[in-house]
CSV table of C-alpha atoms in Angstrom, one decimal:
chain,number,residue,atom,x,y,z
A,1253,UNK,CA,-13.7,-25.1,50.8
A,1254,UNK,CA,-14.0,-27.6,48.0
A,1255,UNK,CA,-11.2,-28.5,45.4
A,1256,UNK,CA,-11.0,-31.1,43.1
A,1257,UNK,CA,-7.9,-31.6,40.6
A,1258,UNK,CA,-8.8,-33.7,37.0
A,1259,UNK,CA,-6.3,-33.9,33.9
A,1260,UNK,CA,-7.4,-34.8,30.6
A,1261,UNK,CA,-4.4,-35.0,27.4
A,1262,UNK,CA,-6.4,-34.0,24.4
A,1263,UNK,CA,-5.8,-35.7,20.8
A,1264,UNK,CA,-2.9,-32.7,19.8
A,1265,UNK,CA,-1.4,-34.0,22.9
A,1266,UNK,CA,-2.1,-30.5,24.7
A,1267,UNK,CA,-2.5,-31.3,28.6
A,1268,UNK,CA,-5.2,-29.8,30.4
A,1269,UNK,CA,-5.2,-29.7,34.1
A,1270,UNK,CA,-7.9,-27.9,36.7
A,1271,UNK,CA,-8.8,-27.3,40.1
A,1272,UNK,CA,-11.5,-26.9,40.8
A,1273,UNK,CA,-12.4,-24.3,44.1
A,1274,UNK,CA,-16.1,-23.8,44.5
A,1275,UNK,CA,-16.0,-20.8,46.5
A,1276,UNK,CA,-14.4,-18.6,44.5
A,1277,UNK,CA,-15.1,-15.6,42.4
A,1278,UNK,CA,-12.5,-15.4,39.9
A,1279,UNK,CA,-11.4,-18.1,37.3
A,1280,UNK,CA,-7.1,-18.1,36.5
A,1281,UNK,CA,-6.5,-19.2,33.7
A,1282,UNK,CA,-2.4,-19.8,32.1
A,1283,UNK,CA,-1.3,-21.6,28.6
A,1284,UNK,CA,2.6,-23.1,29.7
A,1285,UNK,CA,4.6,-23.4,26.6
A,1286,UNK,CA,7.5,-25.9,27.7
A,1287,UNK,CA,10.2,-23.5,26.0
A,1288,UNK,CA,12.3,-20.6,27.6
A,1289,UNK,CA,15.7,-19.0,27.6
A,1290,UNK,CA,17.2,-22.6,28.2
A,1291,UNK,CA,15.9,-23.8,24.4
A,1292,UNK,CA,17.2,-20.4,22.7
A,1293,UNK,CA,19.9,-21.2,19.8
A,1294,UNK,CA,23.1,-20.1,21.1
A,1295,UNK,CA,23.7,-16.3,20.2
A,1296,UNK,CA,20.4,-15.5,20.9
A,1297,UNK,CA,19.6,-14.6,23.9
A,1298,UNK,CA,16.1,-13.0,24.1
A,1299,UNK,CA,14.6,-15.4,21.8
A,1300,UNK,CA,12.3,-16.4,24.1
A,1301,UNK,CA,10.9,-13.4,25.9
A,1302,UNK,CA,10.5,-11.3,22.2
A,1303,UNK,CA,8.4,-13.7,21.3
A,1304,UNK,CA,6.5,-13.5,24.3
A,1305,UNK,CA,6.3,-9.6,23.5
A,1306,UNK,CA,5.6,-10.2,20.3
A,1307,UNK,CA,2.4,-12.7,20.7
A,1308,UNK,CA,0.7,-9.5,21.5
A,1309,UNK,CA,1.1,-6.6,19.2
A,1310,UNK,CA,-1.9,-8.7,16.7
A,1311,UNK,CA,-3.2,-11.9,15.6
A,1312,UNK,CA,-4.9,-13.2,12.2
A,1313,UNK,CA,-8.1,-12.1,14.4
A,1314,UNK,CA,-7.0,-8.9,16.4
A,1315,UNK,CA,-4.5,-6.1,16.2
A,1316,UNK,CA,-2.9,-5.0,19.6
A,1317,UNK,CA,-5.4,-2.6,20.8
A,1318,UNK,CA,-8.5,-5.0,20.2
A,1319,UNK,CA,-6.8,-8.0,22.0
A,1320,UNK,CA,-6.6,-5.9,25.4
A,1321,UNK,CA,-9.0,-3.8,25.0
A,1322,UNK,CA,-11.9,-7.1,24.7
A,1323,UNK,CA,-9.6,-8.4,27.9
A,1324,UNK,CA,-10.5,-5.7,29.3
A,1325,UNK,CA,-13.7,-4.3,29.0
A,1326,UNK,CA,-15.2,-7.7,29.7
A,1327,UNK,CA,-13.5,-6.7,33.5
A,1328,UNK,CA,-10.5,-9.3,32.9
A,1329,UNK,CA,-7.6,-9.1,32.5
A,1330,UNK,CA,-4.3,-10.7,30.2
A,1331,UNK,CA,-0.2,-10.9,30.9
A,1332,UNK,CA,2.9,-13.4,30.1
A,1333,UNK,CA,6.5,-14.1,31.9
A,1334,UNK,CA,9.1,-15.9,29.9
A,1335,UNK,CA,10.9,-18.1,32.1
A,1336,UNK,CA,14.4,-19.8,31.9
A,1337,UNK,CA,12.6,-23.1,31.2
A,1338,UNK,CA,9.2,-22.6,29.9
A,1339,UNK,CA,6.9,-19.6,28.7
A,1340,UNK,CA,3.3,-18.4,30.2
A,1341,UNK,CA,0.8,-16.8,28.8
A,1342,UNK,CA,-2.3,-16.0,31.4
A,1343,UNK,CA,-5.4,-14.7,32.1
A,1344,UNK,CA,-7.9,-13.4,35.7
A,1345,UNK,CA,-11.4,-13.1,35.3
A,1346,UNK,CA,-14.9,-13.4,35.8
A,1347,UNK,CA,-16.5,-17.1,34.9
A,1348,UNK,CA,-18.4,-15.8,32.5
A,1349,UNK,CA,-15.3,-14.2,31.0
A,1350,UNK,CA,-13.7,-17.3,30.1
A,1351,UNK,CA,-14.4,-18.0,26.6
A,1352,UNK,CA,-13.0,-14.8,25.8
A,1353,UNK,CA,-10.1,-15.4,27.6
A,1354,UNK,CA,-9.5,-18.8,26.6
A,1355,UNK,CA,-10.2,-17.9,22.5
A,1356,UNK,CA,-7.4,-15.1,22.9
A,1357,UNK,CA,-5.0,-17.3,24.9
A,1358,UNK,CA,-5.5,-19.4,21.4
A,1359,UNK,CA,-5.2,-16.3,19.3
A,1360,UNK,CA,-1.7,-15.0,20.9
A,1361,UNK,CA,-0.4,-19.1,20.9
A,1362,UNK,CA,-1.6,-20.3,17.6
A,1363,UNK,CA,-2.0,-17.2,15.5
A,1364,UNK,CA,-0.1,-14.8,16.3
A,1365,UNK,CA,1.0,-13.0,13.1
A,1366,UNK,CA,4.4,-10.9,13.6
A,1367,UNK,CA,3.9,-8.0,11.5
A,1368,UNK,CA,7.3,-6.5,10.4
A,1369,UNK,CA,6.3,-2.8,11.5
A,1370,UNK,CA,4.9,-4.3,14.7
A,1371,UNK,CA,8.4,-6.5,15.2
A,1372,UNK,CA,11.2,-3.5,14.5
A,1373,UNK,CA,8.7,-1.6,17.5
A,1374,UNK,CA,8.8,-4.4,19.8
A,1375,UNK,CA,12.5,-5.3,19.9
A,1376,UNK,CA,12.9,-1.0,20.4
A,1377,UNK,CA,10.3,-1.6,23.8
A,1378,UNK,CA,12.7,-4.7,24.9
A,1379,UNK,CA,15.6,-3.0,24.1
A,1380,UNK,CA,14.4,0.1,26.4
A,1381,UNK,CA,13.5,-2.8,29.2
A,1382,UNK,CA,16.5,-4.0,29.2
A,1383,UNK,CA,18.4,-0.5,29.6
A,1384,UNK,CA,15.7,-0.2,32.4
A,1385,UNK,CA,16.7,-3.1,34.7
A,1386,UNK,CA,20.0,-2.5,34.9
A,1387,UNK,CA,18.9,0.9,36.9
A,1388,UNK,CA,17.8,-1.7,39.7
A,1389,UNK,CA,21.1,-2.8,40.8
A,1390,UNK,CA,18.7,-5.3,43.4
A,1391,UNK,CA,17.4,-7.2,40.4
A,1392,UNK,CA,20.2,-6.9,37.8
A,1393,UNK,CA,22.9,-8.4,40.6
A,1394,UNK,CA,20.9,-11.7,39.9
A,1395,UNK,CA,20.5,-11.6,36.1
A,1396,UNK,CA,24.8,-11.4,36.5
A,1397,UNK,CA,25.0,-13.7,38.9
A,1398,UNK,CA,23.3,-16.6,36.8
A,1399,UNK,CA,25.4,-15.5,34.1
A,1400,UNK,CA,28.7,-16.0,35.4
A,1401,UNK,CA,27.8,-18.8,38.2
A,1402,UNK,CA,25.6,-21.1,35.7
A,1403,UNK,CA,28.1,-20.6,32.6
A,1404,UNK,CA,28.0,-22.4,30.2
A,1405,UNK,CA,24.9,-24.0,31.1
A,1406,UNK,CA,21.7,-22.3,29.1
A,1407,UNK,CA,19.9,-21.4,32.0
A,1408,UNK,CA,22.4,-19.0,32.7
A,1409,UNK,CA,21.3,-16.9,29.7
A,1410,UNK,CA,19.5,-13.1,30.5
A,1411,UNK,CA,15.8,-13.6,30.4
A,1412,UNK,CA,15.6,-10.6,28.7
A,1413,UNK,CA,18.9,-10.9,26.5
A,1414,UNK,CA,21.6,-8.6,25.4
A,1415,UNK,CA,21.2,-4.8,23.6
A,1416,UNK,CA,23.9,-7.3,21.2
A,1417,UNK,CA,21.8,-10.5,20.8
A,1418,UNK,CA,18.5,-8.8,20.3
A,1419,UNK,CA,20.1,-6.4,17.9
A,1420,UNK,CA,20.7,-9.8,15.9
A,1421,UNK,CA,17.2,-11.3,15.7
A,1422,UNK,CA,15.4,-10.8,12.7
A,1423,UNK,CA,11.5,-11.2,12.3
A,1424,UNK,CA,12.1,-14.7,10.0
A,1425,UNK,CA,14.4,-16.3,13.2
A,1426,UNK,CA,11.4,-15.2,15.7
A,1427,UNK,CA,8.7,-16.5,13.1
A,1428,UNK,CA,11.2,-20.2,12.9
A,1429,UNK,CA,11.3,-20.1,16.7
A,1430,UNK,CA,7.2,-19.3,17.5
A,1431,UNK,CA,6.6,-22.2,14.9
A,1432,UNK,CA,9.0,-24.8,16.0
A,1433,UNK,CA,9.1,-24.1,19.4
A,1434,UNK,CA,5.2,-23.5,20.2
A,1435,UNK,CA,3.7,-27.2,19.4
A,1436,UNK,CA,0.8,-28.6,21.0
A,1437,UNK,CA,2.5,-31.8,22.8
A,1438,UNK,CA,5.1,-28.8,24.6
A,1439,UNK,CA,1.8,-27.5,25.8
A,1440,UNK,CA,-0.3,-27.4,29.0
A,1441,UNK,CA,-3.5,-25.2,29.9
A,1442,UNK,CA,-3.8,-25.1,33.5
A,1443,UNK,CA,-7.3,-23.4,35.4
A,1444,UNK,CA,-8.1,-23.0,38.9
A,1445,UNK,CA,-11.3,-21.9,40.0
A,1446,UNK,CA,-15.3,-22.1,40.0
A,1447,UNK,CA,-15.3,-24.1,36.9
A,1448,UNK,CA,-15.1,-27.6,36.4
A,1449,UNK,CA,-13.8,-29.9,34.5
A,1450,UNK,CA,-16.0,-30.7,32.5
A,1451,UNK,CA,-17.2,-27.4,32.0
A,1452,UNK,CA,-13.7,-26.3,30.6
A,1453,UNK,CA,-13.5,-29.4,28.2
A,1454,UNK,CA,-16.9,-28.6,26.6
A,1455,UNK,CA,-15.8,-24.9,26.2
A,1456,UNK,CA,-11.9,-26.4,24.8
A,1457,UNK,CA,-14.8,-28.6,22.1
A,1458,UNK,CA,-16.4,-25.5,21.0
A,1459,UNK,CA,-13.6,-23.4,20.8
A,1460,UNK,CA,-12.0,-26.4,19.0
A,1461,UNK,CA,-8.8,-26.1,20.9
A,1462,UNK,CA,-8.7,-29.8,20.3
A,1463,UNK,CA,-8.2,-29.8,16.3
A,1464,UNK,CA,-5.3,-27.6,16.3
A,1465,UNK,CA,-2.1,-29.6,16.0
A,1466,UNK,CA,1.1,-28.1,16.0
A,1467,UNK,CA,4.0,-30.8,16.2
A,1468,UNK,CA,6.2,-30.6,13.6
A,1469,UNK,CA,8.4,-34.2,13.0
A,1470,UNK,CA,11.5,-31.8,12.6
A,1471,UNK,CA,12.8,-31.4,16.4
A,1472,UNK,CA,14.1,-27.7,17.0
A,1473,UNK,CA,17.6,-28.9,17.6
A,1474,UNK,CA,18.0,-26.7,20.6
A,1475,UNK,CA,14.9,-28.6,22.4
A,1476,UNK,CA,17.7,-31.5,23.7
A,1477,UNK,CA,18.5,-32.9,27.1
A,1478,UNK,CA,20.9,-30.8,28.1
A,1479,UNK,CA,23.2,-31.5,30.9
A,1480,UNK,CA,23.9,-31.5,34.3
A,1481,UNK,CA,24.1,-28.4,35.9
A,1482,UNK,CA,27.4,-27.2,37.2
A,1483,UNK,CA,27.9,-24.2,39.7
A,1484,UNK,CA,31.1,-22.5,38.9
A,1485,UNK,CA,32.8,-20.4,41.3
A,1486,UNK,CA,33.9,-16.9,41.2
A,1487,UNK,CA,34.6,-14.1,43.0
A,1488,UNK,CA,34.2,-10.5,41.1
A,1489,UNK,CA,33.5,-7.2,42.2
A,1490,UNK,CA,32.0,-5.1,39.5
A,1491,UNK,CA,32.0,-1.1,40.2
A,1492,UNK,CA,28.3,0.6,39.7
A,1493,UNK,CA,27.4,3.9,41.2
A,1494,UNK,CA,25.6,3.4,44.2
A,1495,UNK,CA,25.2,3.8,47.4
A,1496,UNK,CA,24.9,0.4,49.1
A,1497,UNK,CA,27.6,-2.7,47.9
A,1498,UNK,CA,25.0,-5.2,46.9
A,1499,UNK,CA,26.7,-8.4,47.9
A,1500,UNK,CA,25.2,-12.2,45.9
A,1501,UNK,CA,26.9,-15.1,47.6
A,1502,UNK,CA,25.6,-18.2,45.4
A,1503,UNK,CA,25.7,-22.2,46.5
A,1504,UNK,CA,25.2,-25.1,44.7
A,1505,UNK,CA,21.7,-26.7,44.9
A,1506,UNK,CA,19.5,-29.5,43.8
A,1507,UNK,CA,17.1,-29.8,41.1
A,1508,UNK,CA,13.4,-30.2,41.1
A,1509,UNK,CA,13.5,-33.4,40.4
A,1510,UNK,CA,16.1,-34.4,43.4
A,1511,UNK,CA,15.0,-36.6,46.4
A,1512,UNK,CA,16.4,-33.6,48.6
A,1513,UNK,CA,14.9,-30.7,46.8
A,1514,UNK,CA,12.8,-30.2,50.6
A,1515,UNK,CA,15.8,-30.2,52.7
A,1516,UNK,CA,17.0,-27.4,50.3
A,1517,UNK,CA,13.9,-25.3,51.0
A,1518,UNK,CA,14.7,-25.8,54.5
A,1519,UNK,CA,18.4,-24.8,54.5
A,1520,UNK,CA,17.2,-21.6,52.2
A,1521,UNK,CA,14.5,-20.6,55.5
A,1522,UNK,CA,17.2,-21.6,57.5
A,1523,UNK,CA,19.7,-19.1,56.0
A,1524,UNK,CA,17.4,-16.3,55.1
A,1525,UNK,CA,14.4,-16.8,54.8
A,1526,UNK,CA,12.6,-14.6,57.4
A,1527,UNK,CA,13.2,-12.7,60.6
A,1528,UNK,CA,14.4,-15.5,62.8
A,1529,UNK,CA,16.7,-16.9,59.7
A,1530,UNK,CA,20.4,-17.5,60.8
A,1531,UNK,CA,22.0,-14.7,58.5
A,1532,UNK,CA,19.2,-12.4,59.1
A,1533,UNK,CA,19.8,-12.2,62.9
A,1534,UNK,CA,23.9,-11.9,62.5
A,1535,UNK,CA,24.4,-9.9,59.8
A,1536,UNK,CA,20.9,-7.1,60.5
A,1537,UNK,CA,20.2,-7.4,64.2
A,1538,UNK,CA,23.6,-8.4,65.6
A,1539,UNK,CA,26.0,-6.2,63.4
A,1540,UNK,CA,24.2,-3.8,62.0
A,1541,UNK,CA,25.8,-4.2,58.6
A,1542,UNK,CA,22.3,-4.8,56.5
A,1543,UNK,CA,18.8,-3.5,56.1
A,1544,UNK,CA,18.1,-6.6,53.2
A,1545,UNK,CA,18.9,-9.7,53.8
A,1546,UNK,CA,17.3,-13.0,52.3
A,1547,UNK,CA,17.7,-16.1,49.9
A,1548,UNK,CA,17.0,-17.5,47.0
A,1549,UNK,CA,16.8,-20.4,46.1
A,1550,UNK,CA,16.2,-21.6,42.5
A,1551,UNK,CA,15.7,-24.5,40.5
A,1552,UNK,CA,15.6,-26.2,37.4
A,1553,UNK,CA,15.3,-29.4,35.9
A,1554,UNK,CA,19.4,-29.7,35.6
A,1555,UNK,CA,20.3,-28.5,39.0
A,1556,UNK,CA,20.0,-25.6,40.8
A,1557,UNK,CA,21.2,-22.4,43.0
A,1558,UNK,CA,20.8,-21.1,46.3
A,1559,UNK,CA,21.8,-17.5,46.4
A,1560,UNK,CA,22.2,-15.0,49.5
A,1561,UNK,CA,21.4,-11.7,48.7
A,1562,UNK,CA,22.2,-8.4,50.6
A,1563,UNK,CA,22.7,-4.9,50.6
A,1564,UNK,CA,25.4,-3.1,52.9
A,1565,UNK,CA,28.0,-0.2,52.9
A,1566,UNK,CA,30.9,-1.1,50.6
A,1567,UNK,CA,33.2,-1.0,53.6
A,1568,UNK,CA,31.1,-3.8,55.5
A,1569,UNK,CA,31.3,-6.4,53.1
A,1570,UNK,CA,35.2,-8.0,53.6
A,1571,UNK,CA,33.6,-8.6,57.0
A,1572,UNK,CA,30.2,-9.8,56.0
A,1573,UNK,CA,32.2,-12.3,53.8
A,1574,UNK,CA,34.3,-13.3,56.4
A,1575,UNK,CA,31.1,-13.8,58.5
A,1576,UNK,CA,29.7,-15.4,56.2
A,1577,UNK,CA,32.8,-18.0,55.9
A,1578,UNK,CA,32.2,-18.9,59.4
A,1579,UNK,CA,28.8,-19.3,59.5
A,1580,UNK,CA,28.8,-21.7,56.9
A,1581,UNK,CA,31.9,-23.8,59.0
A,1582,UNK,CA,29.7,-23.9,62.0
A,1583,UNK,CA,26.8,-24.7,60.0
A,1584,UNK,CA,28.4,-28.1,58.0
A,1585,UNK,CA,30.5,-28.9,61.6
A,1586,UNK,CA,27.8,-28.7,63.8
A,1587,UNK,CA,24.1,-28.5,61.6
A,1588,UNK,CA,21.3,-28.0,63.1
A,1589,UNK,CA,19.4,-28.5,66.2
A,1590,UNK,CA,15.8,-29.9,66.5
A,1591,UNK,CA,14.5,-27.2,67.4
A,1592,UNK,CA,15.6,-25.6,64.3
A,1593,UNK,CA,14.7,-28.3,62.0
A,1594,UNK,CA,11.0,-27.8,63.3
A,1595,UNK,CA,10.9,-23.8,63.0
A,1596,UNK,CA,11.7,-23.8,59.2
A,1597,UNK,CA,10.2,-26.7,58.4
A,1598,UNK,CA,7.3,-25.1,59.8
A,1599,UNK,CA,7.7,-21.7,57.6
A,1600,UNK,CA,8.2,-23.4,55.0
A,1601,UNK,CA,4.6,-25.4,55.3
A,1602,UNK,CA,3.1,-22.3,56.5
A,1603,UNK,CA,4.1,-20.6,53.4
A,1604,UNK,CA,2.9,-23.6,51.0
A,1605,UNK,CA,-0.5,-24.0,52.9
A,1606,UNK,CA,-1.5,-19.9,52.4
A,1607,UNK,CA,-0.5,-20.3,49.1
A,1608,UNK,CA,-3.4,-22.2,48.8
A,1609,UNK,CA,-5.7,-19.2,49.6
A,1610,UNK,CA,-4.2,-17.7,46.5
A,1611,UNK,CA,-5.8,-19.2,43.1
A,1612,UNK,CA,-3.0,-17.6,41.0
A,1613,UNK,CA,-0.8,-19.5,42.8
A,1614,UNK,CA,-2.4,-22.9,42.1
A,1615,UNK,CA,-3.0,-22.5,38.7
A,1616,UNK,CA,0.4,-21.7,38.6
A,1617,UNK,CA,1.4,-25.1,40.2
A,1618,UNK,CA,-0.6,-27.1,38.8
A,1619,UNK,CA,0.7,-25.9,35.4
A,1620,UNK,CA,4.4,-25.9,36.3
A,1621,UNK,CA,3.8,-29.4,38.4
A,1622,UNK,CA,2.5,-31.3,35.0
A,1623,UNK,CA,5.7,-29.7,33.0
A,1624,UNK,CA,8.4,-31.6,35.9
A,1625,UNK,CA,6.7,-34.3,37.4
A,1626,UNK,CA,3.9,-35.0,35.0
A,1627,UNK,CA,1.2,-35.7,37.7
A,1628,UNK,CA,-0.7,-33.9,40.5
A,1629,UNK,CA,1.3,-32.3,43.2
A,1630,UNK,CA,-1.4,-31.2,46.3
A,1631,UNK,CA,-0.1,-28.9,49.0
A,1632,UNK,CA,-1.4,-32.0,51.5
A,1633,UNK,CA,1.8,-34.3,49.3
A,1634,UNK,CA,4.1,-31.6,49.4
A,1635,UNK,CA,4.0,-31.3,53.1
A,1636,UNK,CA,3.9,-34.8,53.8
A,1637,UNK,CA,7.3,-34.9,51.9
A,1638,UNK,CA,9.0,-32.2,54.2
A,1639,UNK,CA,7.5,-34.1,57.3
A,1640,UNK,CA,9.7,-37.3,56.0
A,1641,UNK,CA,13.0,-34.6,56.8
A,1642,UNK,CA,14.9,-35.6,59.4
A,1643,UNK,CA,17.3,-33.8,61.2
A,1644,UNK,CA,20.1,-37.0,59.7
A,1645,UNK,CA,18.6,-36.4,56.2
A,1646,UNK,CA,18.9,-32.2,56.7
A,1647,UNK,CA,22.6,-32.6,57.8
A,1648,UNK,CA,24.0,-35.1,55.5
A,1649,UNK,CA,22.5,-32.5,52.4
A,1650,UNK,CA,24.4,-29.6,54.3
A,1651,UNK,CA,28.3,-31.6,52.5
A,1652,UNK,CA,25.8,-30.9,48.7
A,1653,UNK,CA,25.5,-27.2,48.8
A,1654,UNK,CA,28.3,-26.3,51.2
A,1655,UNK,CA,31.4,-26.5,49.2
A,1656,UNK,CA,33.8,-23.9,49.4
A,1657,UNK,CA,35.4,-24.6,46.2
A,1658,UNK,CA,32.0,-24.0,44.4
A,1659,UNK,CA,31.1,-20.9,45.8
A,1660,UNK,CA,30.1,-18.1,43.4
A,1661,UNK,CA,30.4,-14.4,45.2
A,1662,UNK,CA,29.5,-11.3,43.2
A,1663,UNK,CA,29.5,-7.6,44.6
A,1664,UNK,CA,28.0,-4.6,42.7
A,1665,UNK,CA,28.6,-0.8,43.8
A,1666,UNK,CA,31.1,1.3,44.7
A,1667,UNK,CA,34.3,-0.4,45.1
A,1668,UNK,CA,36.3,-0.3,48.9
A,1669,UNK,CA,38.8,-2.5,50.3
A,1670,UNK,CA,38.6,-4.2,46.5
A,1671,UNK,CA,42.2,-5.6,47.0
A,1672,UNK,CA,40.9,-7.6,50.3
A,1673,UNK,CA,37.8,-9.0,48.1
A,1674,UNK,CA,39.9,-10.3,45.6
A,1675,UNK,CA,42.0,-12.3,47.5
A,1676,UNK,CA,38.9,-13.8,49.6
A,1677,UNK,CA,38.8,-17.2,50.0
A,1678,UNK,CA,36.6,-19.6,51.1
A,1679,UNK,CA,37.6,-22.1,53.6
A,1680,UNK,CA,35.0,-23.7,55.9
């Protein structure tokens, strides 16, 4: 196996990173826009991810069809995810599908064209997508939990916004937001596969990727530092039909840029992230009480969130709560053994060094690790860095993210025993 990373900023300021992996078949290919929910003006909500939509219903060049059909019959293939902090537009394919790939990445970023019939369509499709993940009570739990635990932080805006906010948006604010927003210094093009670099910056030339220039001198006002994030605790129980209570415990957690960010990939492990992880052998194997159990941890530039996610009978869950409540005392008296420390910091390695088997993956953080840290991340650095935890370090983070007073708990479901959940409190 051969890889080889290069960066190169070209004049419009657009970054362009590779990875080059000789043995591989297929060339991944994404365009990171350094805008997302976060950088939407206040109101709304959905900004970001309609005009992610919107990018592909036709171009100056291409109307909907033709833009996926080309994709498409060349064997390739073309999709986007709007994130809370940055947008993603990207392509899998063939190497000798990548100037077609890369020229309509540039189509959708630089030209797409918004057509009024095309927009009043769109925001009807979004509209139904919205409707539709609130049917998975799994995935909506966490949409409400960000809501109401990062308030009023932007990052805890819906991804997909509001039947309200989108009704709001008209064509001219999504045109305003695609022009201000998408500018070439925001911008990185990320690739991972059997091309190199040089190879891809002769193909950016002839495409001349490197003459557009989108940086207006006006700064979209929303595109600020914002502030430090702050976890706000609540406890709500909000009635849905359903079968199973599904029960988000959320803790504070650290950002991507904190010196401890590795010791909170170890404590999520630790909690739930496998088989052998603390909650998973109480709460499934011990009691009985769960089928789903896990974390999940995320974070962002300001801060972040570790949240505990499962799925029990509504009558279980004033004791998984107090179970909970004494797992996390035992956990900040006593911490954790050696033993421990070495089983999920060897998950969690495990998991980062397979990733590397998965080119997707890599394109994916090389792209994300130029938009934080603004240099080369390997997999080899990364683990190095959770080799440097100790069980001292692991233990003094522990007093960061376990603070009763901070805890954010949200059931969905059928409601039982609501009086006892209301008057929980935490206390380790």
């Amino acid at each position: 196996m051969s890889e080889k990373f290069q960066k190169t900023v070209l004049k419009n300021g657009i970054r362009v990173v590779t990875e080059t992996h000789t043995w591989a078949k297929s060339v991944h290919m994404g365009f990171f826009i350094e805008c997302g929910t976060k950088h939407e003006i206040e109101g709304q909500t959905g900004m970001a991810h309609l005009t992610e939509h919107m990018v592909f219903k036709g171009t100056a060049k291409k109307n909907a069809l033709d833009i996926v059909l080309d994709i498409e019959k060349a064997g390739a293939d073309i999709n986007a995810h709007t994130s809370r902090e940055y947008t993603c537009f990207t392509t899998t394919g063939l190497k000798e599908s990548l100037p077609l790939c890369l020229q309509t990445l540039i189509d959708l970023v630089f030209h797409a064209d918004f057509k009024p019939d095309e927009f009043e369509r769109e925001k009807n499709v979004v509209l139904q997508e919205i409707d539709m993940s609130k049917d998975n009570l799994e995935d909506h739990i966490f949409d409400l939990f960000f809501e109401k635990s990062l308030h009023p932080h932007p990052v805890a805006r819906n991804i997909l916004g509001s039947q309200a906010s989108l009704k709001k948006i008209t064509r001219q604010d999504l045109v305003d937001y695609y022009e201000q927003c998408y500018q070439t210094p925001k911008m990185v093009l990320a690739l991972a596969g059997p091309v190199t670099h040089d190879e891809f910056l002769a193909l950016i030339k002839t495409l001349e990727l490197d003459q557009i220039l989108k940086s207006e001198p006006k700064v979209y006002p929303q595109i600020l530092e914002l502030p430090i994030l702050e976890h706000k605790p609540f406890i709500e129980w909000v009635k849905r039909p359903s079968e199973q209570a599904h029960l988000t415990v959320g803790l504070p957690s650290v950002s991507f840029l904190d010196p401890q960010r590795f010791e909170a990939y170890v404590l999520a492990s630790y909690l739930g992230g496998g088989m052998t992880s603390r909650l998973y052998q109480v709460i499934r194997e011990q009691k009985g009480w769960a089928y789903n159990v896990y974390t999940y941890l995320q974070s962002f530039l300001e801060g972040g969130s570790l949240a505990i996610y499962l799925g029990s009978s509504p009558e279980n869950v004033n004791s998984i709560l107090k179970l909970l409540n004494d797992e996390f005392k035992l956990l900040l008296d006593k911490g954790i053994s050696s033993e421990e420390l070495n089983l999920y910091k060897t998950q969690v390695k495990a998991n980062i060094v397979m990733g590397m088997d998965d080119l997707e993956s890599r394109m994916n953080s090389i792209g994300v690790n130029e938009m934080v840290f603004k240099k080369y991340r390997s997999a080899e650095d990364v683990i190095e860095d959770l080799d440097k935890i100790s069980l001292e370090s692991f233990n003094k983070m522990l007093p960061r993210s376990l603070i009763p007073v901070k805890m954010a708990t949200l059931c969905m479901g059928e409601s039982s025993g609501l009086k006892e959940f209301n008057n929980f409190k935490w206390s380790f």
